[in-house]
């Protein structure tokens, strides 16, 4: 109905006013900008396993790690400035890769390395109870953060060729497909656990203590914690799965890079949207003469993302801030729908929910 670039920081302006929208816009900017930092850090942390130059043992980026992460963010910022069409081609290739690799991982684990007993033994379904299920869903856990990618269809709506068709389709399909894929990955991972190959650290920090079979809560402290799927495949002893584990290492670089690129565009378009609403100076809304993209907003996005590498240098510290800030912005979505039905009943709506009368 309102296909704006940076729409998530603009729609609330029409339903709740400028003060509400300004605060929600800031929350959304924090959430999207920190995601850039997290994805850049994820790439660096995976690289550090082979080139231990970029972070400390405690997970903090070294000066070289920060510079490398900043360079990665810079490369994707340039790609975004060139235009959504150029990035769209890059992102399409990465998205296809991001679906093929986990799907193939699920198929390989279920067909070659399934331990059905894991689903019934050690406490059966939900062994830690429903409290653990809901704890995993609170914002700082990272589970909610993993689902937030559906919103990008709204952020790029102003540049879509057919937003009435493409935006709803992108929103619905992304939520459904990702939910199915995540559940399949969880089933494959649980079925592939061989407890005899998992170890906990001893007093010297060496992984030498066998984990107690069925101790689900202690998996996060084990030698599998950093890269669970890779560890599961690599320790299986099955040649096909061991070779596929190498593919997962490549995926550990490609997947975060794609997400980082998308969120660079999201943050810049949010700054652009806030400028168009009059919250920020007009320079944030200036478009590049050749590429027609908000070049100054991209520059500021780059600086903000790099700054978040400095005070919050570990992934887990940033993810709780990012998710909480973003969910604050989401709170306005439901009320906005109701208010717009009452205040703008005659606006042409490309989609009408059945049995809704206001």
JSON list of C-alpha atoms in Angstrom, two decimals, residues 163-315:
[
{"chain": "A", "resi": 163, "resn": "UNK", "atom": "CA", "xyz": [5.70, -3.99, -5.19]},
{"chain": "A", "resi": 164, "resn": "UNK", "atom": "CA", "xyz": [2.04, -5.02, -4.95]},
{"chain": "A", "resi": 165, "resn": "UNK", "atom": "CA", "xyz": [2.96, -8.49, -6.12]},
{"chain": "A", "resi": 166, "resn": "UNK", "atom": "CA", "xyz": [6.58, -8.87, -5.08]},
{"chain": "A", "resi": 167, "resn": "UNK", "atom": "CA", "xyz": [6.56, -7.49, -1.53]},
{"chain": "A", "resi": 168, "resn": "UNK", "atom": "CA", "xyz": [3.76, -9.70, -0.10]},
{"chain": "A", "resi": 169, "resn": "UNK", "atom": "CA", "xyz": [5.17, -12.73, -1.93]},
{"chain": "A", "resi": 170, "resn": "UNK", "atom": "CA", "xyz": [8.67, -12.11, -0.57]},
{"chain": "A", "resi": 171, "resn": "UNK", "atom": "CA", "xyz": [7.37, -11.62, 2.99]},
{"chain": "A", "resi": 172, "resn": "UNK", "atom": "CA", "xyz": [5.20, -14.73, 3.08]},
{"chain": "A", "resi": 173, "resn": "UNK", "atom": "CA", "xyz": [7.56, -17.08, 1.25]},
{"chain": "A", "resi": 174, "resn": "UNK", "atom": "CA", "xyz": [10.60, -16.04, 3.26]},
{"chain": "A", "resi": 175, "resn": "UNK", "atom": "CA", "xyz": [8.87, -16.75, 6.58]},
{"chain": "A", "resi": 176, "resn": "UNK", "atom": "CA", "xyz": [7.45, -20.10, 5.45]},
{"chain": "A", "resi": 177, "resn": "UNK", "atom": "CA", "xyz": [10.55, -21.40, 3.67]},
{"chain": "A", "resi": 178, "resn": "UNK", "atom": "CA", "xyz": [12.96, -20.34, 6.41]},
{"chain": "A", "resi": 179, "resn": "UNK", "atom": "CA", "xyz": [10.77, -21.89, 9.13]},
{"chain": "A", "resi": 180, "resn": "UNK", "atom": "CA", "xyz": [10.67, -25.21, 7.23]},
{"chain": "A", "resi": 181, "resn": "UNK", "atom": "CA", "xyz": [14.41, -25.12, 6.61]},
{"chain": "A", "resi": 182, "resn": "UNK", "atom": "CA", "xyz": [15.25, -24.32, 10.25]},
{"chain": "A", "resi": 183, "resn": "UNK", "atom": "CA", "xyz": [13.05, -27.13, 11.55]},
{"chain": "A", "resi": 184, "resn": "UNK", "atom": "CA", "xyz": [14.58, -29.58, 9.09]},
{"chain": "A", "resi": 185, "resn": "UNK", "atom": "CA", "xyz": [18.08, -28.54, 10.17]},
{"chain": "A", "resi": 186, "resn": "UNK", "atom": "CA", "xyz": [17.16, -29.02, 13.82]},
{"chain": "A", "resi": 187, "resn": "UNK", "atom": "CA", "xyz": [15.78, -32.49, 13.16]},
{"chain": "A", "resi": 188, "resn": "UNK", "atom": "CA", "xyz": [18.88, -33.44, 11.16]},
{"chain": "A", "resi": 189, "resn": "UNK", "atom": "CA", "xyz": [21.22, -32.12, 13.85]},
{"chain": "A", "resi": 190, "resn": "UNK", "atom": "CA", "xyz": [19.49, -33.88, 16.74]},
{"chain": "A", "resi": 191, "resn": "UNK", "atom": "CA", "xyz": [19.35, -37.11, 14.75]},
{"chain": "A", "resi": 192, "resn": "UNK", "atom": "CA", "xyz": [23.05, -36.87, 13.91]},
{"chain": "A", "resi": 193, "resn": "UNK", "atom": "CA", "xyz": [24.39, -36.44, 17.45]},
{"chain": "A", "resi": 194, "resn": "UNK", "atom": "CA", "xyz": [26.83, -39.14, 18.55]},
{"chain": "A", "resi": 195, "resn": "UNK", "atom": "CA", "xyz": [27.39, -38.44, 22.22]},
{"chain": "A", "resi": 196, "resn": "UNK", "atom": "CA", "xyz": [30.59, -40.51, 22.35]},
{"chain": "A", "resi": 197, "resn": "UNK", "atom": "CA", "xyz": [32.33, -37.94, 20.12]},
{"chain": "A", "resi": 198, "resn": "UNK", "atom": "CA", "xyz": [31.58, -34.85, 22.18]},
{"chain": "A", "resi": 199, "resn": "UNK", "atom": "CA", "xyz": [33.92, -33.61, 24.91]},
{"chain": "A", "resi": 200, "resn": "UNK", "atom": "CA", "xyz": [34.00, -30.93, 27.60]},
{"chain": "A", "resi": 201, "resn": "UNK", "atom": "CA", "xyz": [37.09, -28.92, 28.63]},
{"chain": "A", "resi": 202, "resn": "UNK", "atom": "CA", "xyz": [39.18, -29.95, 31.63]},
{"chain": "A", "resi": 203, "resn": "UNK", "atom": "CA", "xyz": [40.91, -27.61, 34.06]},
{"chain": "A", "resi": 204, "resn": "UNK", "atom": "CA", "xyz": [43.61, -26.90, 31.46]},
{"chain": "A", "resi": 205, "resn": "UNK", "atom": "CA", "xyz": [41.09, -25.94, 28.81]},
{"chain": "A", "resi": 206, "resn": "UNK", "atom": "CA", "xyz": [41.64, -29.12, 26.81]},
{"chain": "A", "resi": 207, "resn": "UNK", "atom": "CA", "xyz": [38.58, -30.96, 25.48]},
{"chain": "A", "resi": 208, "resn": "UNK", "atom": "CA", "xyz": [39.23, -34.27, 27.18]},
{"chain": "A", "resi": 209, "resn": "UNK", "atom": "CA", "xyz": [36.18, -34.99, 29.38]},
{"chain": "A", "resi": 210, "resn": "UNK", "atom": "CA", "xyz": [33.44, -37.05, 27.66]},
{"chain": "A", "resi": 211, "resn": "UNK", "atom": "CA", "xyz": [30.07, -35.36, 27.85]},
{"chain": "A", "resi": 212, "resn": "UNK", "atom": "CA", "xyz": [27.27, -37.17, 29.62]},
{"chain": "A", "resi": 213, "resn": "UNK", "atom": "CA", "xyz": [24.93, -38.67, 26.97]},
{"chain": "A", "resi": 214, "resn": "UNK", "atom": "CA", "xyz": [21.73, -36.66, 26.86]},
{"chain": "A", "resi": 215, "resn": "UNK", "atom": "CA", "xyz": [23.23, -33.59, 28.53]},
{"chain": "A", "resi": 216, "resn": "UNK", "atom": "CA", "xyz": [21.67, -31.16, 26.03]},
{"chain": "A", "resi": 217, "resn": "UNK", "atom": "CA", "xyz": [22.33, -28.07, 28.11]},
{"chain": "A", "resi": 218, "resn": "UNK", "atom": "CA", "xyz": [26.09, -28.71, 28.25]},
{"chain": "A", "resi": 219, "resn": "UNK", "atom": "CA", "xyz": [26.49, -28.88, 24.46]},
{"chain": "A", "resi": 220, "resn": "UNK", "atom": "CA", "xyz": [27.20, -25.15, 24.46]},
{"chain": "A", "resi": 221, "resn": "UNK", "atom": "CA", "xyz": [30.32, -25.79, 26.56]},
{"chain": "A", "resi": 222, "resn": "UNK", "atom": "CA", "xyz": [31.59, -28.66, 24.41]},
{"chain": "A", "resi": 223, "resn": "UNK", "atom": "CA", "xyz": [34.02, -28.86, 21.52]},
{"chain": "A", "resi": 224, "resn": "UNK", "atom": "CA", "xyz": [31.00, -28.74, 19.19]},
{"chain": "A", "resi": 225, "resn": "UNK", "atom": "CA", "xyz": [29.78, -25.33, 20.37]},
{"chain": "A", "resi": 226, "resn": "UNK", "atom": "CA", "xyz": [31.63, -23.16, 17.87]},
{"chain": "A", "resi": 227, "resn": "UNK", "atom": "CA", "xyz": [30.60, -25.05, 14.73]},
{"chain": "A", "resi": 228, "resn": "UNK", "atom": "CA", "xyz": [28.04, -27.76, 15.59]},
{"chain": "A", "resi": 229, "resn": "UNK", "atom": "CA", "xyz": [27.13, -28.93, 12.08]},
{"chain": "A", "resi": 230, "resn": "UNK", "atom": "CA", "xyz": [30.74, -28.98, 10.93]},
{"chain": "A", "resi": 231, "resn": "UNK", "atom": "CA", "xyz": [31.74, -30.95, 14.03]},
{"chain": "A", "resi": 232, "resn": "UNK", "atom": "CA", "xyz": [28.89, -33.40, 13.56]},
{"chain": "A", "resi": 233, "resn": "UNK", "atom": "CA", "xyz": [29.79, -34.05, 9.94]},
{"chain": "A", "resi": 234, "resn": "UNK", "atom": "CA", "xyz": [33.55, -34.13, 10.45]},
{"chain": "A", "resi": 235, "resn": "UNK", "atom": "CA", "xyz": [33.49, -36.56, 13.38]},
{"chain": "A", "resi": 236, "resn": "UNK", "atom": "CA", "xyz": [31.05, -38.92, 11.67]},
{"chain": "A", "resi": 237, "resn": "UNK", "atom": "CA", "xyz": [33.85, -40.83, 9.96]},
{"chain": "A", "resi": 238, "resn": "UNK", "atom": "CA", "xyz": [31.77, -41.10, 6.77]},
{"chain": "A", "resi": 239, "resn": "UNK", "atom": "CA", "xyz": [33.83, -39.86, 3.83]},
{"chain": "A", "resi": 240, "resn": "UNK", "atom": "CA", "xyz": [30.95, -38.08, 2.10]},
{"chain": "A", "resi": 241, "resn": "UNK", "atom": "CA", "xyz": [30.01, -36.21, 5.27]},
{"chain": "A", "resi": 242, "resn": "UNK", "atom": "CA", "xyz": [33.63, -35.33, 6.09]},
{"chain": "A", "resi": 243, "resn": "UNK", "atom": "CA", "xyz": [34.05, -33.84, 2.62]},
{"chain": "A", "resi": 244, "resn": "UNK", "atom": "CA", "xyz": [30.74, -31.99, 2.94]},
{"chain": "A", "resi": 245, "resn": "UNK", "atom": "CA", "xyz": [32.00, -30.46, 6.20]},
{"chain": "A", "resi": 246, "resn": "UNK", "atom": "CA", "xyz": [34.53, -28.54, 4.10]},
{"chain": "A", "resi": 247, "resn": "UNK", "atom": "CA", "xyz": [31.69, -27.10, 2.03]},
{"chain": "A", "resi": 248, "resn": "UNK", "atom": "CA", "xyz": [30.11, -25.88, 5.26]},
{"chain": "A", "resi": 249, "resn": "UNK", "atom": "CA", "xyz": [33.28, -23.97, 6.06]},
{"chain": "A", "resi": 250, "resn": "UNK", "atom": "CA", "xyz": [32.97, -22.13, 2.75]},
{"chain": "A", "resi": 251, "resn": "UNK", "atom": "CA", "xyz": [29.29, -21.50, 3.51]},
{"chain": "A", "resi": 252, "resn": "UNK", "atom": "CA", "xyz": [30.32, -20.00, 6.85]},
{"chain": "A", "resi": 253, "resn": "UNK", "atom": "CA", "xyz": [31.93, -17.17, 4.88]},
{"chain": "A", "resi": 254, "resn": "UNK", "atom": "CA", "xyz": [29.42, -16.78, 2.05]},
{"chain": "A", "resi": 255, "resn": "UNK", "atom": "CA", "xyz": [26.19, -16.78, 4.08]},
{"chain": "A", "resi": 256, "resn": "UNK", "atom": "CA", "xyz": [27.15, -13.99, 6.53]},
{"chain": "A", "resi": 257, "resn": "UNK", "atom": "CA", "xyz": [28.51, -11.95, 3.61]},
{"chain": "A", "resi": 258, "resn": "UNK", "atom": "CA", "xyz": [25.13, -12.04, 1.87]},
{"chain": "A", "resi": 259, "resn": "UNK", "atom": "CA", "xyz": [23.27, -11.02, 5.01]},
{"chain": "A", "resi": 260, "resn": "UNK", "atom": "CA", "xyz": [25.76, -8.26, 5.71]},
{"chain": "A", "resi": 261, "resn": "UNK", "atom": "CA", "xyz": [25.22, -6.82, 2.24]},
{"chain": "A", "resi": 262, "resn": "UNK", "atom": "CA", "xyz": [21.45, -6.82, 2.64]},
{"chain": "A", "resi": 263, "resn": "UNK", "atom": "CA", "xyz": [21.58, -5.04, 5.99]},
{"chain": "A", "resi": 264, "resn": "UNK", "atom": "CA", "xyz": [23.95, -2.39, 4.67]},
{"chain": "A", "resi": 265, "resn": "UNK", "atom": "CA", "xyz": [21.23, -1.53, 2.18]},
{"chain": "A", "resi": 266, "resn": "UNK", "atom": "CA", "xyz": [18.55, -1.74, 4.88]},
{"chain": "A", "resi": 267, "resn": "UNK", "atom": "CA", "xyz": [20.32, 0.68, 7.21]},
{"chain": "A", "resi": 268, "resn": "UNK", "atom": "CA", "xyz": [21.11, 3.20, 4.49]},
{"chain": "A", "resi": 269, "resn": "UNK", "atom": "CA", "xyz": [17.52, 3.15, 3.23]},
{"chain": "A", "resi": 270, "resn": "UNK", "atom": "CA", "xyz": [16.28, 3.66, 6.77]},
{"chain": "A", "resi": 271, "resn": "UNK", "atom": "CA", "xyz": [18.43, 6.77, 7.06]},
{"chain": "A", "resi": 272, "resn": "UNK", "atom": "CA", "xyz": [17.11, 7.85, 3.67]},
{"chain": "A", "resi": 273, "resn": "UNK", "atom": "CA", "xyz": [13.53, 7.25, 4.80]},
{"chain": "A", "resi": 274, "resn": "UNK", "atom": "CA", "xyz": [13.98, 9.25, 7.99]},
{"chain": "A", "resi": 275, "resn": "UNK", "atom": "CA", "xyz": [15.44, 12.09, 5.94]},
{"chain": "A", "resi": 276, "resn": "UNK", "atom": "CA", "xyz": [12.49, 12.05, 3.56]},
{"chain": "A", "resi": 277, "resn": "UNK", "atom": "CA", "xyz": [10.19, 12.34, 6.58]},
{"chain": "A", "resi": 278, "resn": "UNK", "atom": "CA", "xyz": [12.10, 15.42, 7.75]},
{"chain": "A", "resi": 279, "resn": "UNK", "atom": "CA", "xyz": [13.79, 13.87, 10.80]},
{"chain": "A", "resi": 280, "resn": "UNK", "atom": "CA", "xyz": [17.32, 14.09, 9.43]},
{"chain": "A", "resi": 281, "resn": "UNK", "atom": "CA", "xyz": [19.04, 16.71, 7.25]},
{"chain": "A", "resi": 282, "resn": "UNK", "atom": "CA", "xyz": [18.26, 16.54, 3.55]},
{"chain": "A", "resi": 283, "resn": "UNK", "atom": "CA", "xyz": [21.77, 15.34, 2.72]},
{"chain": "A", "resi": 284, "resn": "UNK", "atom": "CA", "xyz": [20.78, 11.88, 3.96]},
{"chain": "A", "resi": 285, "resn": "UNK", "atom": "CA", "xyz": [18.21, 11.79, 1.18]},
{"chain": "A", "resi": 286, "resn": "UNK", "atom": "CA", "xyz": [20.55, 12.91, -1.58]},
{"chain": "A", "resi": 287, "resn": "UNK", "atom": "CA", "xyz": [20.81, 10.41, -4.41]},
{"chain": "A", "resi": 288, "resn": "UNK", "atom": "CA", "xyz": [23.96, 9.65, -6.35]},
{"chain": "A", "resi": 289, "resn": "UNK", "atom": "CA", "xyz": [23.70, 11.33, -9.75]},
{"chain": "A", "resi": 290, "resn": "UNK", "atom": "CA", "xyz": [24.62, 8.18, -11.66]},
{"chain": "A", "resi": 291, "resn": "UNK", "atom": "CA", "xyz": [23.49, 5.29, -9.47]},
{"chain": "A", "resi": 292, "resn": "UNK", "atom": "CA", "xyz": [20.41, 6.91, -7.90]},
{"chain": "A", "resi": 293, "resn": "UNK", "atom": "CA", "xyz": [21.22, 5.52, -4.44]},
{"chain": "A", "resi": 294, "resn": "UNK", "atom": "CA", "xyz": [21.50, 7.50, -1.16]},
{"chain": "A", "resi": 295, "resn": "UNK", "atom": "CA", "xyz": [25.30, 7.72, -1.16]},
{"chain": "A", "resi": 296, "resn": "UNK", "atom": "CA", "xyz": [25.63, 9.82, 2.00]},
{"chain": "A", "resi": 297, "resn": "UNK", "atom": "CA", "xyz": [23.37, 7.45, 3.96]},
{"chain": "A", "resi": 298, "resn": "UNK", "atom": "CA", "xyz": [25.60, 4.59, 2.84]},
{"chain": "A", "resi": 299, "resn": "UNK", "atom": "CA", "xyz": [28.66, 6.47, 4.10]},
{"chain": "A", "resi": 300, "resn": "UNK", "atom": "CA", "xyz": [27.08, 7.03, 7.50]},
{"chain": "A", "resi": 301, "resn": "UNK", "atom": "CA", "xyz": [25.93, 3.39, 7.58]},
{"chain": "A", "resi": 302, "resn": "UNK", "atom": "CA", "xyz": [29.51, 2.29, 7.06]},
{"chain": "A", "resi": 303, "resn": "UNK", "atom": "CA", "xyz": [30.77, 4.49, 9.90]},
{"chain": "A", "resi": 304, "resn": "UNK", "atom": "CA", "xyz": [28.05, 3.31, 12.32]},
{"chain": "A", "resi": 305, "resn": "UNK", "atom": "CA", "xyz": [28.71, -0.36, 11.51]},
{"chain": "A", "resi": 306, "resn": "UNK", "atom": "CA", "xyz": [32.44, 0.04, 12.09]},
{"chain": "A", "resi": 307, "resn": "UNK", "atom": "CA", "xyz": [31.84, 1.85, 15.38]},
{"chain": "A", "resi": 308, "resn": "UNK", "atom": "CA", "xyz": [29.78, -1.10, 16.63]},
{"chain": "A", "resi": 309, "resn": "UNK", "atom": "CA", "xyz": [32.83, -3.31, 16.12]},
{"chain": "A", "resi": 310, "resn": "UNK", "atom": "CA", "xyz": [34.68, -1.32, 18.78]},
{"chain": "A", "resi": 311, "resn": "UNK", "atom": "CA", "xyz": [32.66, -1.31, 22.05]},
{"chain": "A", "resi": 312, "resn": "UNK", "atom": "CA", "xyz": [30.84, -4.60, 21.40]},
{"chain": "A", "resi": 313, "resn": "UNK", "atom": "CA", "xyz": [33.49, -6.84, 19.85]},
{"chain": "A", "resi": 314, "resn": "UNK", "atom": "CA", "xyz": [31.85, -10.25, 20.44]},
{"chain": "A", "resi": 315, "resn": "UNK", "atom": "CA", "xyz": [28.92, -11.69, 18.52]}
]
